[in-house]
């Protein structure tokens, strides 16, 4: 069935009051749905200004494409440029090294979405290979935050650098959702790249538990941290996409098996102290009455702005009003998370990006050195990699290689691994639910409520989106943007950013995090908040 016929049928079925589809839970979005054709109209109107898409399909292509009927029928979805899509679009990772690369296979997540009826409307702008927080390290140039009105930009004589960043690295995906150019978007989150841009663009950004969504077809940055994440205007739409893509995948050996998923489900539903939040007898006035929320003391960092603090307080009060018990908790190793993250992510990146040598993958330099001696032959690799990678990626490859060298690993790599383990243990200590990965915990929990919290609440970033020109010279200040997001990445636990107020007209985000595997409870609390 062609897309326009399907769109019509969908419109009719909405009139007839059909809200659910056989075989799938439906979460009702508070927003009017965006159809594929509406998204493509918005793209042609807004993308020239926002630069959110690296490539997109045309209405004619959308009409000609066949797709299945399913729970995501006629959902326009944007996909980050580091997730492989097979048909007619490049998987460039916003890098010169892969600028014309088309993948011979498609990511499992994209297959799942298409099978459910969704249409991929385009590939989104990003920081090269996912490395950055402002979407400015990109061969396509920066994407812009839709919350800076273009007219104001002209009247004030602002240059493009004075516009606000959408955040990164999945900046194009967040901008696309915020500007109505898609209904949901896929991004990747290694240390915060879904949550940070979601917060800065005023949309929802969800990083599930590590291993929950297949990464087959996601181009690797830091393999022990990389996750596929979901963005949408509200939690209901995020959940609808999550239900489709959070399935086992034999093509990804790091994707949770069915038996681990079953174990997690059994554990989460055996919590005697939480019955209401999921159950039919939920109280209208206090729907989260059995949930205990932790406020981690160590997240009160110096860099936290007054509006972010205010939004955090308001979020805690709101959860209390929904019936939650709000308590203070301590995660003492939080201050070490950022340096540990960067040491580990760079080390993994230096090894993952070794494959872009112009032979196995990537464009090859045209400069022809005299290859009669060996030194000149290796010059070919140096030219290829020097031309293919941008300055930030080169810096990280060099530092990551150094971090793993025999001279430096005991000072950087090994301590960072230890810090990571301590951070994981600290999270296990504050959550009431045991970690499903620890072998010793009993499957049947005691009837009384244990000490410990069900979710944690803290800001997604220290403030609202900076202008592209801010912090221009300070790399460290740029890395500090990730201070609130990397601990959950190191621990592999689920975390979600939801819109929570504004500072000078720019959106702020609040983050909720939960125990490993407790994604459903996290989404439930986020939906209420
Ligand atoms: N900003 C972080 C980094 O540059 C996070 C990136 C990500 O999550 N892909 O490493």
Coordinates of C-alpha atoms and ligand atoms in Angstrom, one line a residue:
X1 CA 0.0 0.0 0.0
X2 CA 1.4 3.4 -0.9
X3 CA 2.2 5.9 1.9
X4 CA -0.5 8.4 0.9
X5 CA -3.2 5.7 0.8
X6 CA -2.0 4.5 4.2
X7 CA -2.0 8.1 5.6
X8 CA -5.6 8.5 4.5
X9 CA -6.6 5.2 6.1
X10 CA -4.9 6.2 9.3
X11 CA -6.7 9.6 9.3
X12 CA -10.0 7.8 8.8
X13 CA -9.3 5.2 11.5
X14 CA -8.5 8.1 13.9
X15 CA -11.9 9.5 13.2
X16 CA -13.5 6.2 13.8
X17 CA -11.8 6.3 17.2
X18 CA -9.2 3.5 16.7
X19 CA -6.4 4.1 19.2
X20 CA -5.0 0.7 19.7
X21 CA -3.4 -1.9 17.5
X22 CA -3.7 -5.6 18.0
X23 CA -0.7 -7.1 19.8
X24 CA 0.9 -3.9 21.1
X25 CA 0.5 -1.7 24.1
X26 CA -0.2 1.9 23.1
X27 CA 0.8 4.9 25.1
X28 CA -1.2 7.9 24.3
X29 CA 0.9 10.9 23.3
X30 CA -0.3 14.3 24.4
X31 CA 0.7 15.7 21.1
X32 CA -1.1 15.5 17.8
X33 CA 0.7 12.8 15.7
X34 CA 3.0 13.9 12.9
X35 CA 2.6 12.0 9.6
X36 CA 5.4 11.2 7.2
X37 CA 4.2 13.8 4.7
X38 CA 3.8 16.4 7.4
X39 CA 7.3 15.7 8.6
X40 CA 8.7 16.1 5.0
X41 CA 6.9 19.4 4.7
X42 CA 8.5 20.6 7.9
X43 CA 11.9 19.3 6.7
X44 CA 11.7 21.3 3.5
X45 CA 10.6 24.4 5.5
X46 CA 13.0 24.3 8.5
X47 CA 16.0 22.1 7.6
X48 CA 17.7 24.7 5.4
X49 CA 17.9 26.9 8.5
X50 CA 18.5 24.3 11.2
X51 CA 20.8 21.9 9.4
X52 CA 19.5 19.0 11.4
X53 CA 19.5 16.5 8.5
X54 CA 22.5 15.4 6.6
X55 CA 20.2 13.7 4.0
X56 CA 16.5 13.1 3.8
X57 CA 13.9 11.5 1.5
X58 CA 11.5 13.4 -0.8
X59 CA 7.7 13.2 -0.7
X60 CA 7.8 11.2 -4.0
X61 CA 10.2 8.7 -2.5
X62 CA 8.0 8.4 0.6
X63 CA 4.9 7.8 -1.5
X64 CA 6.6 5.2 -3.6
X65 CA 8.0 3.2 -0.7
X66 CA 6.2 0.1 0.5
X67 CA 6.0 -0.4 4.2
X68 CA 4.3 -2.7 6.6
X69 CA 1.3 -1.9 8.7
X70 CA 2.1 -2.0 12.4
X71 CA 2.0 -0.1 15.6
X72 CA 4.3 2.6 14.2
X73 CA 2.4 2.9 10.9
X74 CA 3.1 6.3 9.3
X75 CA 5.5 7.4 12.0
X76 CA 8.3 9.5 10.5
X77 CA 11.5 8.6 12.2
X78 CA 14.9 10.3 11.9
X79 CA 18.1 8.3 12.3
X80 CA 21.5 9.5 13.4
X81 CA 24.2 9.4 10.7
X82 CA 26.1 6.7 12.7
X83 CA 23.3 4.1 12.4
X84 CA 23.4 2.0 9.3
X85 CA 20.5 2.3 6.9
X86 CA 20.8 0.3 3.7
X87 CA 18.7 2.3 1.2
X88 CA 19.9 5.4 -0.6
X89 CA 21.4 7.2 2.3
X90 CA 24.9 7.6 3.6
X91 CA 26.1 6.4 7.0
X92 CA 28.8 9.1 7.2
X93 CA 29.1 9.6 11.0
X94 CA 29.6 13.3 9.9
X95 CA 33.2 12.4 9.0
X96 CA 35.2 13.1 5.9
X97 CA 36.6 9.5 6.4
X98 CA 33.1 8.1 5.6
X99 CA 31.4 11.0 3.8
X100 CA 30.1 8.8 0.9
X101 CA 29.8 5.5 2.7
X102 CA 26.7 3.5 2.1
X103 CA 26.3 0.4 4.3
X104 CA 25.6 -3.0 2.7
X105 CA 23.4 -3.9 5.6
X106 CA 20.9 -2.2 7.8
X107 CA 21.0 -1.8 11.6
X108 CA 18.7 -4.2 13.5
X109 CA 16.9 -1.2 15.1
X110 CA 16.0 0.3 11.8
X111 CA 14.8 -3.1 10.5
X112 CA 12.5 -3.4 13.5
X113 CA 11.1 0.1 13.1
X114 CA 10.4 -0.4 9.4
X115 CA 8.7 -3.7 10.1
X116 CA 6.5 -1.9 12.6
X117 CA 5.4 0.5 9.8
X118 CA 7.7 3.5 10.6
X119 CA 9.4 5.4 7.8
X120 CA 13.0 6.6 8.0
X121 CA 12.7 10.2 6.7
X122 CA 16.4 11.0 6.9
X123 CA 19.9 10.8 8.5
X124 CA 20.7 13.4 11.1
X125 CA 23.6 15.7 11.8
X126 CA 26.0 14.8 14.6
X127 CA 29.4 15.4 16.1
X128 CA 32.0 13.3 14.1
X129 CA 31.8 9.7 15.3
X130 CA 29.7 10.9 18.3
X131 CA 32.6 12.8 19.8
X132 CA 31.3 16.1 21.1
X133 CA 28.6 17.9 23.1
X134 CA 27.6 20.8 20.8
X135 CA 27.2 19.2 17.3
X136 CA 29.9 21.5 16.0
X137 CA 32.5 18.9 15.0
X138 CA 30.7 17.8 11.8
X139 CA 31.5 17.9 8.1
X140 CA 28.0 19.3 7.6
X141 CA 28.6 22.3 9.9
X142 CA 26.8 22.8 13.1
X143 CA 23.1 22.0 13.5
X144 CA 21.2 24.8 15.2
X145 CA 18.8 24.8 18.2
X146 CA 15.2 25.4 17.0
X147 CA 14.6 27.4 20.1
X148 CA 16.6 30.4 18.8
X149 CA 14.1 32.2 16.6
X150 CA 15.6 33.0 13.2
X151 CA 14.1 36.5 13.2
X152 CA 15.7 37.5 16.5
X153 CA 19.0 36.2 15.1
X154 CA 18.7 38.5 12.2
X155 CA 17.5 41.6 14.1
X156 CA 20.3 41.3 16.6
X157 CA 22.8 41.0 13.9
X158 CA 23.8 37.6 15.3
X159 CA 26.2 35.5 13.3
X160 CA 25.7 31.8 13.0
X161 CA 28.1 31.3 15.8
X162 CA 25.9 33.3 18.1
X163 CA 23.0 30.9 17.7
X164 CA 22.4 28.3 20.4
X165 CA 23.8 24.8 20.0
X166 CA 21.2 21.9 20.0
X167 CA 23.8 20.0 22.0
X168 CA 25.6 16.9 20.9
X169 CA 26.5 14.6 19.7
X170 CA 23.0 13.6 18.5
X171 CA 22.2 17.3 17.9
X172 CA 20.4 16.8 14.6
X173 CA 18.1 14.2 16.0
X174 CA 17.1 16.5 18.9
X175 CA 16.6 19.5 16.7
X176 CA 14.5 17.4 14.2
X177 CA 12.2 16.2 17.0
X178 CA 11.9 19.7 18.5
X179 CA 11.1 21.3 15.1
X180 CA 8.4 18.8 14.2
X181 CA 10.5 17.3 11.4
X182 CA 9.9 13.8 12.7
X183 CA 7.8 12.1 15.4
X184 CA 10.7 10.3 17.0
X185 CA 14.4 10.0 16.4
X186 CA 17.2 7.5 17.1
X187 CA 20.5 8.8 18.5
X188 CA 23.4 7.1 20.2
X189 CA 24.4 7.8 23.8
X190 CA 27.9 6.9 24.9
X191 CA 28.3 9.5 27.7
X192 CA 25.2 11.6 27.3
X193 CA 24.7 12.3 23.6
X194 CA 21.0 11.6 23.6
X195 CA 20.1 13.1 27.0
X196 CA 22.1 16.3 26.7
X197 CA 20.7 17.5 23.3
X198 CA 17.2 16.3 24.3
X199 CA 17.5 18.6 27.4
X200 CA 18.8 21.6 25.4
X201 CA 16.1 21.2 22.7
X202 CA 13.2 20.7 25.1
X203 CA 12.4 17.1 24.2
X204 CA 12.5 13.7 25.9
X205 CA 15.8 11.7 25.5
X206 CA 16.1 8.1 26.8
X207 CA 19.3 6.0 27.2
X208 CA 18.1 2.5 28.0
X209 CA 20.1 0.0 30.0
X210 CA 23.3 -1.1 28.2
X211 CA 22.4 -4.1 26.1
X212 CA 18.6 -3.5 26.0
X213 CA 18.6 -2.4 22.3
X214 CA 20.7 -4.1 19.6
X215 CA 23.7 -2.2 18.4
X216 CA 24.2 -4.2 15.3
X217 CA 24.7 -1.4 12.7
X218 CA 25.6 1.3 15.2
X219 CA 29.1 2.6 14.3
X220 CA 31.3 2.0 17.4
X221 CA 32.8 4.8 19.5
X222 CA 33.3 3.4 23.0
X223 CA 32.0 -0.2 22.8
X224 CA 31.6 -0.7 26.6
X225 CA 29.5 2.4 26.8
X226 CA 27.6 2.8 23.4
X227 CA 23.8 2.5 23.5
X228 CA 21.1 3.4 21.0
X229 CA 18.8 6.0 22.5
X230 CA 15.4 7.3 21.6
X231 CA 14.1 10.9 21.4
X232 CA 10.5 12.1 21.1
X233 CA 8.3 15.0 22.2
X234 CA 6.9 13.0 25.1
X235 CA 7.5 9.8 27.1
X236 CA 4.5 8.0 25.6
X237 CA 6.1 8.2 22.1
X238 CA 9.5 7.2 23.4
X239 CA 7.9 4.1 25.1
X240 CA 6.1 3.1 21.9
X241 CA 9.4 3.1 20.0
X242 CA 11.2 1.4 22.9
X243 CA 8.7 -1.5 22.9
X244 CA 9.5 -2.2 19.2
X245 CA 13.3 -2.0 19.3
X246 CA 14.1 -3.5 22.8
X247 CA 14.3 -7.1 21.7
X248 CA 17.1 -9.7 21.6
X249 CA 19.3 -9.8 18.5
X250 CA 21.6 -12.7 17.6
X251 CA 23.6 -10.4 15.5
X252 CA 24.8 -8.4 18.5
X253 CA 26.5 -10.5 21.2
X254 CA 26.3 -7.7 23.7
X255 CA 22.5 -7.5 23.3
X256 CA 20.6 -9.0 26.3
X257 CA 19.5 -12.5 25.8
X258 CA 15.8 -13.5 26.3
X259 CA 16.8 -15.3 29.5
X260 CA 18.4 -12.2 31.0
X261 CA 15.4 -10.1 30.0
X262 CA 13.1 -12.7 31.7
X263 CA 15.3 -12.6 34.8
X264 CA 15.1 -8.8 34.9
X265 CA 11.4 -8.9 34.5
X266 CA 10.8 -11.4 37.2
X267 CA 13.0 -9.5 39.6
X268 CA 11.4 -6.1 38.9
X269 CA 7.9 -7.5 39.2
X270 CA 8.7 -9.4 42.4
X271 CA 9.1 -6.1 44.3
X272 CA 6.4 -6.3 47.0
X273 CA 6.7 -2.6 47.8
X274 CA 5.6 -1.5 44.3
X275 CA 2.2 -2.6 43.3
X276 CA 0.3 0.6 42.5
X277 CA 2.5 2.4 40.0
X278 CA 2.0 -0.4 37.4
X279 CA -1.3 -1.8 38.6
X280 CA -4.9 -1.0 37.7
X281 CA -5.7 0.4 41.2
X282 CA -3.3 3.3 40.9
X283 CA -4.5 6.3 42.9
X284 CA -5.4 9.3 40.8
X285 CA -4.1 11.8 43.3
X286 CA -0.9 10.0 44.3
X287 CA 0.0 7.7 41.4
X288 CA 3.6 7.2 42.5
X289 CA 2.7 6.6 46.1
X290 CA 5.1 3.7 46.5
X291 CA 8.1 5.2 44.8
X292 CA 11.2 6.4 46.7
X293 CA 13.2 9.0 44.9
X294 CA 16.9 9.7 45.7
X295 CA 18.5 13.1 45.3
X296 CA 22.3 12.5 45.0
X297 CA 24.2 15.1 47.1
X298 CA 27.3 15.0 44.9
X299 CA 25.4 16.3 41.9
X300 CA 25.3 19.8 43.5
X301 CA 28.4 20.7 41.5
X302 CA 29.9 24.2 41.5
X303 CA 29.0 24.6 37.8
X304 CA 25.3 24.1 38.4
X305 CA 23.4 27.3 37.4
X306 CA 20.6 28.8 39.5
X307 CA 17.9 28.0 36.9
X308 CA 19.1 24.3 36.8
X309 CA 19.0 24.2 40.6
X310 CA 15.5 25.7 40.6
X311 CA 14.3 23.2 38.0
X312 CA 15.7 20.4 40.1
X313 CA 13.9 21.7 43.3
X314 CA 10.7 22.0 41.3
X315 CA 11.0 18.4 39.9
X316 CA 11.6 17.0 43.5
X317 CA 8.5 18.9 44.7
X318 CA 6.4 17.6 41.8
X319 CA 7.4 14.0 42.5
X320 CA 6.6 14.5 46.2
X321 CA 3.2 15.8 45.1
X322 CA 2.7 12.7 43.0
X323 CA 3.1 10.7 46.2
X324 CA 6.9 9.8 46.1
X325 CA 9.0 9.8 49.1
X326 CA 12.0 12.1 48.3
X327 CA 15.3 11.4 50.2
X328 CA 18.9 12.4 50.0
X329 CA 21.5 9.8 48.9
X330 CA 25.3 9.8 48.5
X331 CA 27.3 8.6 45.5
X332 CA 30.8 9.6 46.7
X333 CA 32.8 8.7 43.6
X334 CA 30.7 11.0 41.3
X335 CA 33.5 13.6 41.0
X336 CA 35.8 11.0 39.4
X337 CA 33.3 9.9 36.8
X338 CA 34.1 12.5 34.2
X339 CA 37.9 12.0 34.0
X340 CA 37.4 8.2 34.1
X341 CA 34.8 8.4 31.3
X342 CA 37.1 10.4 29.1
X343 CA 40.1 8.1 29.7
X344 CA 38.0 5.0 28.9
X345 CA 36.0 6.4 26.0
X346 CA 39.2 7.7 24.3
X347 CA 41.0 4.4 24.8
X348 CA 38.2 2.5 23.2
X349 CA 37.8 5.0 20.4
X350 CA 41.5 4.8 19.5
X351 CA 41.1 1.1 18.9
X352 CA 37.6 1.3 17.3
X353 CA 38.7 3.9 14.8
X354 CA 41.8 2.0 13.7
X355 CA 39.8 0.4 11.0
X356 CA 39.4 3.7 9.0
X357 CA 42.7 3.3 7.2
X358 CA 41.5 3.7 3.6
X359 CA 41.9 0.0 3.0
X360 CA 39.4 -1.7 5.2
X361 CA 37.1 1.2 5.5
X362 CA 36.9 4.9 4.6
X363 CA 38.2 7.2 1.9
X364 CA 41.8 7.0 0.9
X365 CA 44.2 10.0 0.5
X366 CA 44.9 11.0 -3.1
X367 CA 48.4 12.1 -2.2
X368 CA 50.8 9.6 -3.7
X369 CA 53.9 9.4 -1.6
X370 CA 57.0 7.7 -3.1
X371 CA 56.5 4.2 -1.7
X372 CA 59.9 2.8 -2.4
X373 CA 60.8 2.8 1.2
X374 CA 58.8 1.7 4.2
X375 CA 58.6 5.1 5.8
X376 CA 56.9 6.5 2.8
X377 CA 54.5 3.6 2.6
X378 CA 53.2 4.3 6.1
X379 CA 52.9 8.0 5.0
X380 CA 49.9 6.8 3.0
X381 CA 48.1 5.8 6.2
X382 CA 49.1 9.0 7.9
X383 CA 47.8 11.1 5.0
X384 CA 44.5 9.1 4.8
X385 CA 43.8 9.4 8.5
X386 CA 45.1 13.0 8.8
X387 CA 42.7 14.0 6.0
X388 CA 39.8 11.8 7.0
X389 CA 39.4 12.7 10.7
X390 CA 38.7 16.2 12.1
X391 CA 40.9 17.8 14.8
X392 CA 38.8 16.7 17.8
X393 CA 38.7 13.0 16.6
X394 CA 42.5 13.1 16.0
X395 CA 43.1 14.5 19.4
X396 CA 41.0 11.7 21.1
X397 CA 42.7 9.0 19.0
X398 CA 46.1 10.3 20.1
X399 CA 45.2 10.6 23.7
X400 CA 43.4 7.3 23.8
X401 CA 46.4 5.5 22.3
X402 CA 48.6 7.2 24.9
X403 CA 46.2 6.2 27.8
X404 CA 46.6 2.6 26.8
X405 CA 50.4 2.7 26.2
X406 CA 52.5 0.7 28.6
X407 CA 54.0 3.9 30.0
X408 CA 50.6 5.5 30.9
X409 CA 48.1 2.7 31.4
X410 CA 48.8 2.2 35.1
X411 CA 48.2 5.9 35.6
X412 CA 45.1 6.4 33.5
X413 CA 43.5 3.3 32.1
X414 CA 43.7 1.0 35.1
X415 CA 42.6 3.6 37.7
X416 CA 39.7 4.6 35.4
X417 CA 38.5 1.0 35.2
X418 CA 38.6 0.8 39.0
X419 CA 36.7 4.0 39.4
X420 CA 34.1 2.7 37.0
X421 CA 33.6 -0.4 39.1
X422 CA 33.3 1.7 42.3
X423 CA 30.7 3.9 40.6
X424 CA 28.7 0.8 39.6
X425 CA 28.9 -0.5 43.1
X426 CA 27.7 2.8 44.5
X427 CA 24.6 2.8 42.3
X428 CA 23.9 -0.8 43.4
X429 CA 24.1 0.4 47.0
X430 CA 21.6 3.2 46.6
X431 CA 18.9 1.3 44.6
X432 CA 16.4 -0.9 46.5
X433 CA 16.2 -3.4 43.6
X434 CA 19.2 -5.7 43.4
X435 CA 21.3 -5.6 40.2
X436 CA 20.1 -8.5 38.0
X437 CA 23.7 -9.1 36.9
X438 CA 25.0 -9.9 40.4
X439 CA 25.0 -13.6 40.9
X440 CA 24.4 -13.6 44.6
X441 CA 21.1 -11.8 45.0
X442 CA 18.0 -13.9 45.7
X443 CA 15.3 -13.8 43.0
X444 CA 12.5 -13.6 45.6
X445 CA 12.7 -10.4 47.5
X446 CA 11.7 -9.9 51.2
X447 CA 8.2 -8.6 51.8
X448 CA 9.2 -5.5 53.6
X449 CA 10.6 -2.5 51.8
X450 CA 14.4 -2.5 51.8
X451 CA 16.4 0.6 52.3
X452 CA 17.3 2.2 49.1
X453 CA 15.5 4.2 46.3
X454 CA 13.7 3.3 43.1
X455 CA 14.9 6.2 41.0
X456 CA 17.3 9.1 41.2
X457 CA 16.6 12.6 40.2
X458 CA 19.1 15.2 39.1
X459 CA 19.6 17.8 36.3
X460 CA 20.7 16.7 32.8
X461 CA 23.1 19.6 32.4
X462 CA 24.5 22.4 34.5
X463 CA 22.4 24.9 32.5
X464 CA 20.6 25.6 29.2
X465 CA 22.2 25.4 25.8
X466 CA 25.2 27.6 25.3
X467 CA 25.7 29.7 22.2
X468 CA 27.9 28.0 19.6
X469 CA 30.5 30.7 20.3
X470 CA 30.6 30.2 24.1
X471 CA 33.6 28.3 25.6
X472 CA 35.1 28.5 22.2
X473 CA 38.6 28.2 23.5
X474 CA 38.1 25.9 26.4
X475 CA 38.1 22.2 25.7
X476 CA 37.8 21.2 29.3
X477 CA 34.7 23.5 29.7
X478 CA 33.2 21.6 26.8
X479 CA 33.9 18.2 28.4
X480 CA 32.3 19.5 31.6
X481 CA 28.9 19.6 29.8
X482 CA 28.9 15.8 30.3
X483 CA 29.3 15.9 34.1
X484 CA 25.7 14.9 34.8
X485 CA 25.3 12.2 32.2
X486 CA 28.5 10.1 32.3
X487 CA 28.0 8.3 35.7
X488 CA 24.9 6.4 34.4
X489 CA 26.8 5.6 31.2
X490 CA 29.7 4.1 33.2
X491 CA 27.3 2.0 35.3
X492 CA 25.3 0.9 32.2
X493 CA 22.0 1.9 33.9
X494 CA 19.0 3.5 32.2
X495 CA 18.5 7.3 32.4
X496 CA 16.0 9.6 30.7
X497 CA 16.0 13.4 30.3
X498 CA 12.6 15.1 30.3
X499 CA 11.9 18.8 29.7
X500 CA 11.8 20.8 33.0
X501 CA 11.5 24.6 32.7
X502 CA 13.5 27.3 30.9
X503 CA 16.4 29.7 31.5
X504 CA 16.2 32.9 29.4
X505 CA 13.7 31.2 27.0
X506 CA 16.0 28.1 26.4
X507 CA 14.8 24.7 27.7
X508 CA 16.2 22.8 30.7
X509 CA 16.1 19.1 31.3
X510 CA 15.8 16.9 34.4
X511 CA 17.2 13.4 34.5
X512 CA 15.8 10.3 36.1
X513 CA 18.0 7.2 36.5
X514 CA 17.1 3.7 37.7
X515 CA 18.7 0.3 38.5
X516 CA 20.2 -1.8 35.7
X517 CA 17.3 -3.3 33.8
X518 CA 14.6 -1.2 35.5
X519 CA 13.7 0.7 32.3
X520 CA 10.0 0.2 32.6
X521 CA 9.7 1.7 36.1
X522 CA 11.9 4.6 34.9
X523 CA 9.6 5.3 32.0
X524 CA 6.6 5.0 34.2
X525 CA 7.9 7.7 36.7
X526 CA 9.1 9.9 33.8
X527 CA 5.6 9.7 32.2
X528 CA 4.0 10.9 35.5
X529 CA 6.6 13.6 36.0
Ligands
LIG1 N1 30.1 14.4 24.9 C1 30.6 13.0 25.2 C2 31.8 12.7 24.4 O1 32.2 13.5 23.6 C3 29.5 12.0 24.9 C4 29.4 11.6 23.5 C5 28.3 10.6 23.3 O2 27.6 10.2 24.1 N2 28.4 10.0 22.1 O3 32.4 11.7 24.5

